[in-house]
mmCIF file of C-alpha atoms in Angstrom:
data_model
loop_
_atom_site.group_PDB
_atom_site.id
_atom_site.type_symbol
_atom_site.label_atom_id
_atom_site.label_comp_id
_atom_site.label_asym_id
_atom_site.label_seq_id
_atom_site.Cartn_x
_atom_site.Cartn_y
_atom_site.Cartn_z
ATOM 1 C CA MET A 1 -0.040 0.160 -0.069
ATOM 2 C CA VAL A 2 1.339 3.513 -1.166
ATOM 3 C CA ASN A 3 1.307 5.399 2.463
ATOM 4 C CA VAL A 4 3.582 9.169 1.108
ATOM 5 C CA ASN A 5 1.036 11.201 0.083
ATOM 6 C CA PRO A 6 2.768 12.221 -2.715
ATOM 7 C CA ASP A 7 1.014 15.867 -3.414
ATOM 8 C CA LYS A 8 3.696 18.594 -2.504
ATOM 9 C CA TYR A 9 6.443 15.655 -3.266
ATOM 10 C CA ILE A 10 5.094 16.506 -7.195
ATOM 11 C CA ARG A 11 4.933 20.512 -6.318
ATOM 12 C CA LYS A 12 7.864 20.455 -5.344
ATOM 13 C CA ALA A 13 9.486 18.514 -8.256
ATOM 14 C CA VAL A 14 8.053 21.021 -11.086
ATOM 15 C CA PHE A 15 8.639 24.780 -9.021
ATOM 16 C CA ASP A 16 12.188 23.547 -9.505
ATOM 17 C CA LEU A 17 11.776 23.572 -12.991
ATOM 18 C CA VAL A 18 10.506 26.151 -14.077
ATOM 19 C CA ASN A 19 10.347 28.835 -11.334
ATOM 20 C CA ASN A 20 12.436 31.705 -12.512
ATOM 21 C CA ILE A 21 12.713 30.401 -16.234
ATOM 22 C CA VAL A 22 13.432 32.760 -18.315
ATOM 23 C CA VAL A 23 11.072 33.632 -21.586
ATOM 24 C CA SER A 24 11.701 35.894 -23.736
ATOM 25 C CA SER A 25 13.976 37.778 -22.059
ATOM 26 C CA LYS A 26 11.387 38.258 -18.679
ATOM 27 C CA THR A 27 11.608 35.746 -15.150
ATOM 28 C CA ILE A 28 8.411 33.651 -14.800
ATOM 29 C CA LYS A 29 7.929 32.889 -11.401
ATOM 30 C CA CYS A 30 6.369 30.620 -10.146
ATOM 31 C CA PHE A 31 3.669 30.575 -7.333
ATOM 32 C CA ASP A 32 1.165 27.280 -5.023
ATOM 33 C CA THR A 33 -2.097 27.963 -6.044
ATOM 34 C CA ARG A 34 -1.969 32.288 -5.659
ATOM 35 C CA VAL A 35 0.537 34.752 -6.338
ATOM 36 C CA ALA A 36 2.056 35.382 -2.982
ATOM 37 C CA ASN A 37 2.004 38.690 -1.001
ATOM 38 C CA ASN A 38 -0.090 40.313 -3.682
ATOM 39 C CA GLN A 39 2.840 40.874 -6.218
ATOM 40 C CA ASN A 40 1.473 42.987 -8.611
ATOM 41 C CA ILE A 41 3.452 41.170 -11.796
ATOM 42 C CA THR A 42 2.087 40.232 -15.281
ATOM 43 C CA GLU A 43 3.473 36.776 -16.208
ATOM 44 C CA TYR A 44 3.587 33.590 -13.854
ATOM 45 C CA VAL A 45 3.158 30.214 -13.432
ATOM 46 C CA LEU A 46 0.268 28.007 -10.805
ATOM 47 C CA LEU A 47 0.756 24.973 -9.738
ATOM 48 C CA THR A 48 -2.715 24.761 -8.791
ATOM 49 C CA SER A 49 -5.733 21.608 -8.389
ATOM 50 C CA GLN A 50 -4.040 17.860 -7.879
ATOM 51 C CA THR A 51 -5.962 14.652 -7.740
ATOM 52 C CA LYS A 52 -5.020 11.488 -6.625
ATOM 53 C CA GLU A 53 -6.281 8.058 -6.949
ATOM 54 C CA VAL A 54 -4.004 4.177 -4.719
ATOM 55 C CA ILE A 55 -4.945 1.765 -8.106
ATOM 56 C CA LYS A 56 -3.459 -1.967 -7.266
ATOM 57 C CA PRO A 57 -3.078 -2.651 -11.676
ATOM 58 C CA THR A 58 -1.205 -5.822 -11.113
ATOM 59 C CA LYS A 59 -0.921 -7.944 -8.259
ATOM 60 C CA CYS A 60 3.022 -6.729 -7.831
ATOM 61 C CA ASP A 61 2.258 -2.805 -5.782
ATOM 62 C CA TYR A 62 0.598 -0.253 -5.512
ATOM 63 C CA ARG A 63 0.260 3.153 -7.277
ATOM 64 C CA TRP A 64 -0.714 6.815 -7.399
ATOM 65 C CA GLU A 65 -2.348 7.959 -10.427
ATOM 66 C CA THR A 66 -2.296 11.132 -9.567
ATOM 67 C CA SER A 67 -2.246 15.303 -12.376
ATOM 68 C CA LEU A 68 -1.379 18.443 -11.476
ATOM 69 C CA LEU A 69 -2.731 21.684 -13.346
ATOM 70 C CA ILE A 70 -0.288 24.000 -13.848
ATOM 71 C CA GLU A 71 -1.938 27.492 -15.033
ATOM 72 C CA ILE A 72 0.391 30.076 -16.943
ATOM 73 C CA TYR A 73 -0.993 33.957 -16.837
ATOM 74 C CA THR A 74 0.163 36.802 -19.041
ATOM 75 C CA LYS A 75 -1.262 39.883 -18.755
ATOM 76 C CA ALA A 76 -0.423 42.820 -21.343
ATOM 77 C CA SER A 77 -2.096 46.206 -21.209
ATOM 78 C CA SER A 78 -4.614 46.864 -24.240
ATOM 79 C CA ALA A 79 -2.256 49.615 -25.713
ATOM 80 C CA GLY A 80 0.989 47.271 -25.761
ATOM 81 C CA ASN A 81 -0.542 43.675 -26.764
ATOM 82 C CA GLN A 82 -3.259 43.705 -29.666
ATOM 83 C CA GLY A 83 -3.843 39.977 -28.811
ATOM 84 C CA SER A 84 -1.048 38.383 -29.216
ATOM 85 C CA ARG A 85 -0.570 34.983 -27.323
ATOM 86 C CA LEU A 86 3.104 34.788 -28.194
ATOM 87 C CA LEU A 87 4.167 34.572 -25.010
ATOM 88 C CA LEU A 88 1.791 32.297 -23.037
ATOM 89 C CA ASN A 89 2.498 29.629 -26.291
ATOM 90 C CA ASP A 90 6.151 30.242 -25.454
ATOM 91 C CA ILE A 91 6.312 29.924 -21.716
ATOM 92 C CA GLU A 92 3.850 26.537 -22.695
ATOM 93 C CA GLN A 93 6.710 25.697 -24.524
ATOM 94 C CA ALA A 94 9.509 26.246 -22.102
ATOM 95 C CA ILE A 95 7.539 24.762 -19.372
ATOM 96 C CA TYR A 96 6.787 21.569 -21.559
ATOM 97 C CA THR A 97 10.821 20.781 -22.445
ATOM 98 C CA LEU A 98 10.845 21.158 -19.041
ATOM 99 C CA ILE A 99 8.708 18.749 -17.680
ATOM 100 C CA LEU A 100 9.472 16.053 -20.342
ATOM 101 C CA PRO A 101 10.165 13.047 -20.625
ATOM 102 C CA LYS A 102 9.787 11.905 -16.889
ATOM 103 C CA VAL A 103 9.627 14.640 -13.887
ATOM 104 C CA THR A 104 12.262 13.016 -11.105
ATOM 105 C CA VAL A 105 9.398 13.067 -8.221
ATOM 106 C CA SER A 106 11.632 12.124 -4.382
ATOM 107 C CA GLY A 107 11.136 9.033 -3.064
ATOM 108 C CA PHE A 108 8.939 7.485 -5.107
ATOM 109 C CA THR A 109 9.510 6.276 -8.913
ATOM 110 C CA ASN A 110 7.665 7.967 -12.116
ATOM 111 C CA LEU A 111 6.289 5.011 -13.779
ATOM 112 C CA ILE A 112 4.263 6.732 -16.330
ATOM 113 C CA GLN A 113 3.763 10.634 -17.935
ATOM 114 C CA ASN A 114 1.292 12.293 -19.082
ATOM 115 C CA VAL A 115 0.631 15.535 -20.454
ATOM 116 C CA THR A 116 -2.206 16.983 -21.744
ATOM 117 C CA PHE A 117 -3.897 20.215 -22.562
ATOM 118 C CA GLU A 118 -6.925 21.967 -21.345
ATOM 119 C CA THR A 119 -8.750 24.557 -23.491
ATOM 120 C CA GLN A 120 -6.725 27.989 -23.361
ATOM 121 C CA LEU A 121 -8.673 31.660 -21.450
ATOM 122 C CA GLU A 122 -8.645 34.535 -23.179
ATOM 123 C CA THR A 123 -10.166 37.758 -20.785
ATOM 124 C CA VAL A 124 -10.628 40.762 -22.804
ATOM 125 C CA THR A 125 -11.101 44.182 -21.439
ATOM 126 C CA ASP A 126 -10.990 47.815 -23.120
ATOM 127 C CA SER A 127 -7.531 48.104 -20.976
ATOM 128 C CA GLU A 128 -5.904 44.740 -20.617
ATOM 129 C CA ASN A 129 -5.744 41.491 -22.875
ATOM 130 C CA ILE A 130 -5.564 38.105 -19.755
ATOM 131 C CA PHE A 131 -4.284 34.353 -21.653
ATOM 132 C CA ARG A 132 -4.222 32.307 -19.769
ATOM 133 C CA SER A 133 -3.242 28.420 -20.816
ATOM 134 C CA PHE A 134 -3.118 24.702 -19.065
ATOM 135 C CA LEU A 135 -1.397 21.828 -19.009
ATOM 136 C CA ARG A 136 -2.387 19.041 -16.683
ATOM 137 C CA LEU A 137 0.534 16.762 -15.376
ATOM 138 C CA ASN A 138 -0.754 13.005 -15.565
ATOM 139 C CA LEU A 139 1.506 10.843 -13.730
ATOM 140 C CA THR A 140 1.956 7.298 -11.923
ATOM 141 C CA LEU A 141 3.790 6.652 -8.946
ATOM 142 C CA ILE A 142 5.086 4.010 -6.872
ATOM 143 C CA MET B 1 -19.069 -16.208 8.127
ATOM 144 C CA SER B 2 -17.516 -16.830 4.460
ATOM 145 C CA THR B 3 -14.792 -14.884 3.132
ATOM 146 C CA PRO B 4 -14.399 -14.456 0.045
ATOM 147 C CA ILE B 5 -11.039 -14.664 -1.651
ATOM 148 C CA LYS B 6 -9.650 -11.511 -3.187
ATOM 149 C CA GLY B 7 -8.184 -12.622 -6.839
ATOM 150 C CA GLU B 8 -4.995 -10.440 -5.711
ATOM 151 C CA LEU B 9 -3.704 -12.982 -3.230
ATOM 152 C CA GLY B 10 -3.958 -15.414 -5.708
ATOM 153 C CA ILE B 11 0.021 -15.849 -7.141
ATOM 154 C CA LEU B 12 0.954 -17.787 -9.909
ATOM 155 C CA TYR B 13 4.940 -19.049 -9.552
ATOM 156 C CA ILE B 14 7.703 -21.431 -11.870
ATOM 157 C CA HIS B 15 10.870 -22.696 -10.286
ATOM 158 C CA ASP B 16 13.784 -21.822 -11.618
ATOM 159 C CA GLY B 17 15.888 -24.539 -10.654
ATOM 160 C CA THR B 18 16.440 -23.398 -6.496
ATOM 161 C CA LEU B 19 13.434 -21.233 -6.006
ATOM 162 C CA TYR B 20 9.710 -20.251 -6.805
ATOM 163 C CA ARG B 21 9.726 -17.389 -9.077
ATOM 164 C CA PRO B 22 6.731 -15.370 -9.250
ATOM 165 C CA ILE B 23 5.072 -14.016 -12.554
ATOM 166 C CA ALA B 24 5.161 -10.925 -12.905
ATOM 167 C CA CYS B 25 3.593 -8.301 -12.584
ATOM 168 C CA LEU B 26 0.732 -10.331 -12.535
ATOM 169 C CA THR B 27 -2.853 -8.775 -13.855
ATOM 170 C CA SER B 28 -4.298 -11.735 -13.426
ATOM 171 C CA ASN B 29 -4.290 -16.107 -13.977
ATOM 172 C CA SER B 30 -6.525 -18.567 -14.305
ATOM 173 C CA LEU B 31 -6.023 -22.700 -13.432
ATOM 174 C CA ASN B 32 -8.378 -24.216 -16.045
ATOM 175 C CA THR B 33 -9.339 -27.923 -15.089
ATOM 176 C CA ALA B 34 -11.794 -29.811 -17.207
ATOM 177 C CA VAL B 35 -12.602 -34.001 -17.932
ATOM 178 C CA SER B 36 -12.963 -35.796 -21.425
ATOM 179 C CA ILE B 37 -16.426 -37.183 -21.603
ATOM 180 C CA ILE B 38 -16.342 -40.750 -23.059
ATOM 181 C CA GLU B 39 -19.914 -41.256 -24.350
ATOM 182 C CA SER B 40 -21.275 -44.486 -25.353
ATOM 183 C CA GLN B 41 -24.200 -46.311 -26.732
ATOM 184 C CA THR B 42 -25.343 -49.792 -26.760
ATOM 185 C CA LYS B 43 -27.941 -52.572 -27.348
ATOM 186 C CA CYS B 44 -28.120 -52.482 -23.477
ATOM 187 C CA TYR B 45 -29.102 -49.182 -23.005
ATOM 188 C CA PRO B 46 -31.542 -48.481 -25.978
ATOM 189 C CA GLY B 47 -32.054 -44.740 -26.643
ATOM 190 C CA GLU B 48 -29.800 -43.692 -23.355
ATOM 191 C CA VAL B 49 -26.388 -42.458 -23.461
ATOM 192 C CA ILE B 50 -23.830 -43.815 -20.754
ATOM 193 C CA LYS B 51 -21.586 -40.469 -20.156
ATOM 194 C CA GLN B 52 -18.444 -42.084 -18.077
ATOM 195 C CA ALA B 53 -15.564 -39.389 -16.696
ATOM 196 C CA GLY B 54 -12.491 -39.811 -18.843
ATOM 197 C CA THR B 55 -8.916 -37.936 -18.182
ATOM 198 C CA LEU B 56 -8.163 -34.658 -16.391
ATOM 199 C CA SER B 57 -6.572 -32.312 -18.306
ATOM 200 C CA TYR B 58 -5.414 -28.725 -16.888
ATOM 201 C CA ALA B 59 -3.908 -25.917 -18.337
ATOM 202 C CA LEU B 60 -2.596 -22.235 -16.712
ATOM 203 C CA ASP B 61 -3.791 -18.662 -17.346
ATOM 204 C CA ALA B 62 -1.304 -15.414 -16.839
ATOM 205 C CA GLU B 63 -1.370 -11.910 -17.919
ATOM 206 C CA GLY B 64 0.995 -9.434 -16.665
ATOM 207 C CA GLU B 65 2.235 -6.412 -17.221
ATOM 208 C CA TYR B 66 6.223 -6.384 -18.321
ATOM 209 C CA ILE B 67 8.817 -5.349 -16.049
ATOM 210 C CA ASP B 68 12.443 -6.492 -16.285
ATOM 211 C CA THR B 69 13.328 -9.588 -15.028
ATOM 212 C CA THR B 70 16.941 -10.579 -16.193
ATOM 213 C CA SER B 71 19.622 -10.412 -14.041
ATOM 214 C CA ILE B 72 21.611 -7.454 -15.861
ATOM 215 C CA GLY B 73 19.481 -4.664 -14.097
ATOM 216 C CA GLY B 74 16.245 -6.345 -13.766
ATOM 217 C CA ASP B 75 13.885 -7.641 -10.607
ATOM 218 C CA ASP B 76 15.565 -11.505 -11.086
ATOM 219 C CA THR B 77 13.505 -12.510 -8.378
ATOM 220 C CA LYS B 78 10.534 -12.781 -9.954
ATOM 221 C CA ALA B 79 9.575 -14.045 -13.396
ATOM 222 C CA SER B 80 7.780 -11.642 -16.501
ATOM 223 C CA HIS B 81 8.509 -12.058 -20.305
ATOM 224 C CA ASP B 82 11.701 -12.033 -20.783
ATOM 225 C CA TYR B 83 12.143 -15.003 -18.036
ATOM 226 C CA LEU B 84 9.851 -16.339 -19.481
ATOM 227 C CA LEU B 85 10.491 -16.745 -22.923
ATOM 228 C CA THR B 86 14.263 -18.105 -22.204
ATOM 229 C CA LYS B 87 12.407 -21.716 -19.785
ATOM 230 C CA GLN B 88 10.254 -21.594 -23.032
ATOM 231 C CA GLN B 89 12.950 -21.720 -25.518
ATOM 232 C CA LEU B 90 14.816 -24.680 -23.310
ATOM 233 C CA LEU B 91 11.708 -26.663 -24.877
ATOM 234 C CA THR B 92 11.413 -28.496 -21.638
ATOM 235 C CA PRO B 93 8.480 -28.853 -18.621
ATOM 236 C CA VAL B 94 8.797 -26.652 -15.522
ATOM 237 C CA THR B 95 7.424 -27.379 -12.327
ATOM 238 C CA TRP B 96 5.235 -24.139 -11.002
ATOM 239 C CA LYS B 97 2.551 -23.248 -7.989
ATOM 240 C CA LEU B 98 -1.129 -21.808 -7.611
ATOM 241 C CA ASP B 99 -0.770 -20.120 -4.502
ATOM 242 C CA THR B 100 -4.229 -19.539 -4.334
ATOM 243 C CA GLY B 101 -4.753 -16.841 -1.403
ATOM 244 C CA VAL B 102 -6.153 -20.100 1.005
ATOM 245 C CA THR B 103 -4.708 -22.014 3.842
ATOM 246 C CA GLY B 104 -4.575 -25.736 2.217
ATOM 247 C CA ALA B 105 -5.239 -24.971 -0.840
ATOM 248 C CA ILE B 106 -1.682 -24.208 -2.558
ATOM 249 C CA TYR B 107 -1.550 -26.649 -5.954
ATOM 250 C CA TYR B 108 1.833 -27.628 -8.051
ATOM 251 C CA GLY B 109 2.543 -29.354 -11.208
ATOM 252 C CA THR B 110 4.544 -28.984 -14.703
ATOM 253 C CA ALA B 111 3.257 -27.675 -17.208
ATOM 254 C CA ILE B 112 4.589 -26.796 -21.065
ATOM 255 C CA LEU B 113 5.091 -23.310 -21.476
ATOM 256 C CA SER B 114 3.193 -23.434 -24.652
ATOM 257 C CA ASP B 115 1.964 -19.986 -25.744
ATOM 258 C CA LEU B 116 3.797 -16.590 -24.533
ATOM 259 C CA THR B 117 2.718 -13.640 -26.041
ATOM 260 C CA LEU B 118 3.665 -9.626 -25.279
ATOM 261 C CA ASP B 119 2.472 -6.568 -26.424
ATOM 262 C CA GLN B 120 3.696 -3.994 -27.034
ATOM 263 C CA GLY B 121 1.516 -0.766 -27.963
ATOM 264 C CA ALA B 122 2.329 3.210 -28.417
ATOM 265 C CA GLY B 123 2.248 6.121 -26.385
ATOM 266 C CA ASP B 124 1.788 5.464 -22.741
ATOM 267 C CA GLU B 125 0.969 1.453 -22.547
ATOM 268 C CA ILE B 126 2.521 -0.544 -20.450
ATOM 269 C CA SER B 127 3.758 -3.413 -22.404
ATOM 270 C CA THR B 128 1.370 -6.555 -21.197
ATOM 271 C CA PHE B 129 2.744 -10.516 -21.542
ATOM 272 C CA SER B 130 0.301 -12.901 -21.519
ATOM 273 C CA THR B 131 1.325 -17.143 -21.097
ATOM 274 C CA THR B 132 -0.598 -20.429 -21.165
ATOM 275 C CA LEU B 133 1.361 -23.255 -19.438
ATOM 276 C CA GLU B 134 -0.958 -26.943 -20.529
ATOM 277 C CA GLY B 135 -0.517 -29.261 -17.694
ATOM 278 C CA SER B 136 2.009 -32.267 -18.254
ATOM 279 C CA GLY B 137 0.541 -35.395 -15.148
ATOM 280 C CA ALA B 138 -1.272 -34.775 -11.831
ATOM 281 C CA ILE B 139 -1.755 -30.779 -10.036
ATOM 282 C CA VAL B 140 -1.430 -31.901 -6.389
ATOM 283 C CA THR B 141 -0.574 -30.367 -3.345
ATOM 284 C CA VAL B 142 3.088 -31.606 -2.414
ATOM 285 C CA ASP B 143 5.410 -29.751 -3.270
ATOM 286 C CA PRO B 144 7.651 -31.688 -5.472
ATOM 287 C CA GLU B 145 11.662 -29.573 -5.508
ATOM 288 C CA ALA B 146 10.795 -29.371 -2.276
#
């Protein structure tokens, strides 16, 4: 039976990979759940919802089947950005590259990993454009 | 109170000359036994079919996820496709053990590794294997390797 909750170890592994990456000359910070300390930053990455389930697909061992939603956020003034999602795509690409082929999760063996992409969200107002992109990191750990 | 036996308790092993190795990683295994039927129709019993028990035969099937059980970096205390293939290529019978999870219901026998299949799909699909052991001789409850 798996008896160690993998949530914080997964977040730590992803955080260490993607925090403070430099994309298009911008340093992209990563946060757990929300931006800390009311920082007024326009590009960042959030580690949001996590799911996990204990499974036993074989008679050898129990496994954790987990997922972590990684949110990429960019905000730009409408005056400076007419609607380009280029930065969003570049951050997503950088993160996608970093988490491949397998994330190393301390204390666990990453048996199966795959990444799925959720529908992007756009919020366009008179003054700013907000683009959000989502990667769901699915890990099977033992 | 009767307690149902969980399937995960049933483990099929094969003997490697020293120890019984569990076939790994099993997702399912089964023991199939059958008795052939001898039918006869005679004038002594007109209009009736008389049936007699013939011989007992059996086979064991196993399916599992393919893991590395080679002696080069693998878990060589278990027997997955790689190990089973080497045994199959020897064309000699193997001694098997089936622990059903019930005390007093541990079975042994000798069998031929007749079928062995390795399935390897694309993407994130885990490689799997399946095998059939055709029983030779009787099923016994005393370890013949002891």
